[in-house]
Amino acid sequence: MRDNLYADSLNKVKDFTFDESVVEVFPDMIQRSVPGYSTMVSAIGKLAQQFQQPNSAVYDLGCSLGAATLSMRKYIDKPNCKIIALDNSVPMVERCRNNIKAYKSDVEVIVDLADILEVELQPCSFVVMNFTLQFIEPELRSVVLSKIHNALLPGGAFVMSEKLKWDDSKIHDAINNLHLDFKRANGYSELEISQKRSAIENVMKIDTEQTHLARLQQAGFSSQSIWYQCFNFASFIAIKA
Ligand code: GEK
């Protein structure tokens, strides 16, 4: 279904939530809003293939409808390596379960309704947070990264995709304008773009590349870098020694 949630002028733009109406249009919304999304999702499967270990979990934190889980499931082939996908939105989890069930696979996938801030992580070899840390309160982000680092087995990897900002406002605006043009080219009107911006500004707080890299290092990762970037959307990889 096409995302036209902000197509009509709204009296009051409410804060964005991952409710039933968003879930219905989610694949179209993310595809038309995030440049490079498909490339990132399919490469995440290949990264999971590289880092998976037998008898370990692979996590998809903030799984939404399971795009990253489905991509990883194609490539997981180590014995007793299972995927645990979790999200704290009830309609997302319900639909995600159906999506996963729709295709057959020998890889075990568990889809849990859970909050990343509260869940206890099992020993894992690969963790992905694809565009999800940005919805966690900034002062809690370090706690989440430390929890992931602690749960990862030696040699395990964490992949995190995020929208970026720049401290230099000229650079920020130049790159942000490329993203706005991407949304216009994908059919979003100026009204849709501005109402969506108002809806999301209180719930999605973005960081610079430097903040992300410093936070990953502080959490204990031994190596960290951007592995993919399209305009202001980047994906990082961090490896546990
Ligand atoms: C994809 N990864 O398609 N605990 C659990 N889930 C959360 C939390 C939390 N504290 N906060 C937010 N979420 C997906 C896309 S969307 C990104 C991820 C976007 C969930 C939220 O319910 C939503 O499903 C997801 O994180 C973010 O590869 O919409 O821009």
PDB file of C-alpha atoms and ligand atoms in Angstrom, residues 18 26 30 37 62-64 67 87-89 92 114-116 130-132 134-136, ligand 1:
ATOM      1  CA  PHE A  18       4.756   2.751  14.730  1.00  0.00           C
ATOM      2  CA  PHE A  26       5.714   0.661   5.962  1.00  0.00           C
ATOM      3  CA  ILE A  30      10.878   3.127   3.971  1.00  0.00           C
ATOM      4  CA  TYR A  37      17.712   0.905   1.855  1.00  0.00           C
ATOM      5  CA  GLY A  62      13.891  -3.109  15.840  1.00  0.00           C
ATOM      6  CA  CYS A  63      12.984  -5.607  13.128  1.00  0.00           C
ATOM      7  CA  SER A  64       9.783  -3.862  11.871  1.00  0.00           C
ATOM      8  CA  ALA A  67      13.374  -7.134   6.040  1.00  0.00           C
ATOM      9  CA  ASP A  87      10.386  -4.948  18.078  1.00  0.00           C
ATOM     10  CA  ASN A  88       8.261  -3.111  20.665  1.00  0.00           C
ATOM     11  CA  SER A  89       5.386  -2.296  18.274  1.00  0.00           C
ATOM     12  CA  MET A  92       4.857  -4.601  13.548  1.00  0.00           C
ATOM     13  CA  ALA A 114      10.218  -6.712  23.330  1.00  0.00           C
ATOM     14  CA  ASP A 115      11.864  -3.428  24.179  1.00  0.00           C
ATOM     15  CA  ILE A 116      15.548  -3.255  23.287  1.00  0.00           C
ATOM     16  CA  ASN A 130      18.794  -1.100  10.975  1.00  0.00           C
ATOM     17  CA  PHE A 131      17.564   2.491  11.532  1.00  0.00           C
ATOM     18  CA  THR A 132      16.474   1.848  15.123  1.00  0.00           C
ATOM     19  CA  GLN A 134      17.827   6.812  16.316  1.00  0.00           C
ATOM     20  CA  PHE A 135      14.471   6.123  18.041  1.00  0.00           C
ATOM     21  CA  ILE A 136      16.137   5.407  21.424  1.00  0.00           C
TER      22      ILE A 136
HETATM   23  C1  GEK B   1      14.126  -2.588   8.636  1.00  0.00           C
HETATM   24  N1  GEK B   1      14.927  -2.516  10.937  1.00  0.00           N
HETATM   25  O1  GEK B   1      13.200  -2.567   7.813  1.00  0.00           O
HETATM   26  N2  GEK B   1      12.574  -1.545  21.291  1.00  0.00           N
HETATM   27  C2  GEK B   1      12.222  -2.305  20.222  1.00  0.00           C
HETATM   28  N3  GEK B   1      11.894  -1.793  19.020  1.00  0.00           N
HETATM   29  C3  GEK B   1      11.923  -0.452  18.890  1.00  0.00           C
HETATM   30  C4  GEK B   1      12.280   0.404  19.954  1.00  0.00           C
HETATM   31  C5  GEK B   1      12.619  -0.204  21.207  1.00  0.00           C
HETATM   32  N4  GEK B   1      12.962   0.529  22.266  1.00  0.00           N
HETATM   33  N5  GEK B   1      12.191   1.688  19.531  1.00  0.00           N
HETATM   34  C6  GEK B   1      11.803   1.639  18.239  1.00  0.00           C
HETATM   35  N6  GEK B   1      11.630   0.358  17.851  1.00  0.00           N
HETATM   36  C7  GEK B   1      13.813  -2.196  10.052  1.00  0.00           C
HETATM   37  C8  GEK B   1      13.404  -0.753  10.134  1.00  0.00           C
HETATM   38  S1  GEK B   1      12.190   1.113  11.781  1.00  0.00           S
HETATM   39  C9  GEK B   1      13.041   2.444  11.112  1.00  0.00           C
HETATM   40  C10 GEK B   1      13.331  -0.214  11.531  1.00  0.00           C
HETATM   41  C11 GEK B   1      12.205   3.545  10.551  1.00  0.00           C
HETATM   42  C12 GEK B   1      11.222  -0.150  16.528  1.00  0.00           C
HETATM   43  C13 GEK B   1       9.980   0.508  15.948  1.00  0.00           C
HETATM   44  O2  GEK B   1       8.795  -0.072  16.443  1.00  0.00           O
HETATM   45  C14 GEK B   1      10.192   0.290  14.458  1.00  0.00           C
HETATM   46  O3  GEK B   1       9.563  -0.886  13.998  1.00  0.00           O
HETATM   47  C15 GEK B   1      11.707   0.174  14.306  1.00  0.00           C
HETATM   48  O4  GEK B   1      12.243   0.161  15.621  1.00  0.00           O
HETATM   49  C16 GEK B   1      12.335   1.308  13.512  1.00  0.00           C
HETATM   50  O5  GEK B   1      15.316  -2.930   8.343  1.00  0.00           O
HETATM   51  O6  GEK B   1      10.997   3.415  10.485  1.00  0.00           O
HETATM   52  O7  GEK B   1      12.829   4.578  10.130  1.00  0.00           O
END
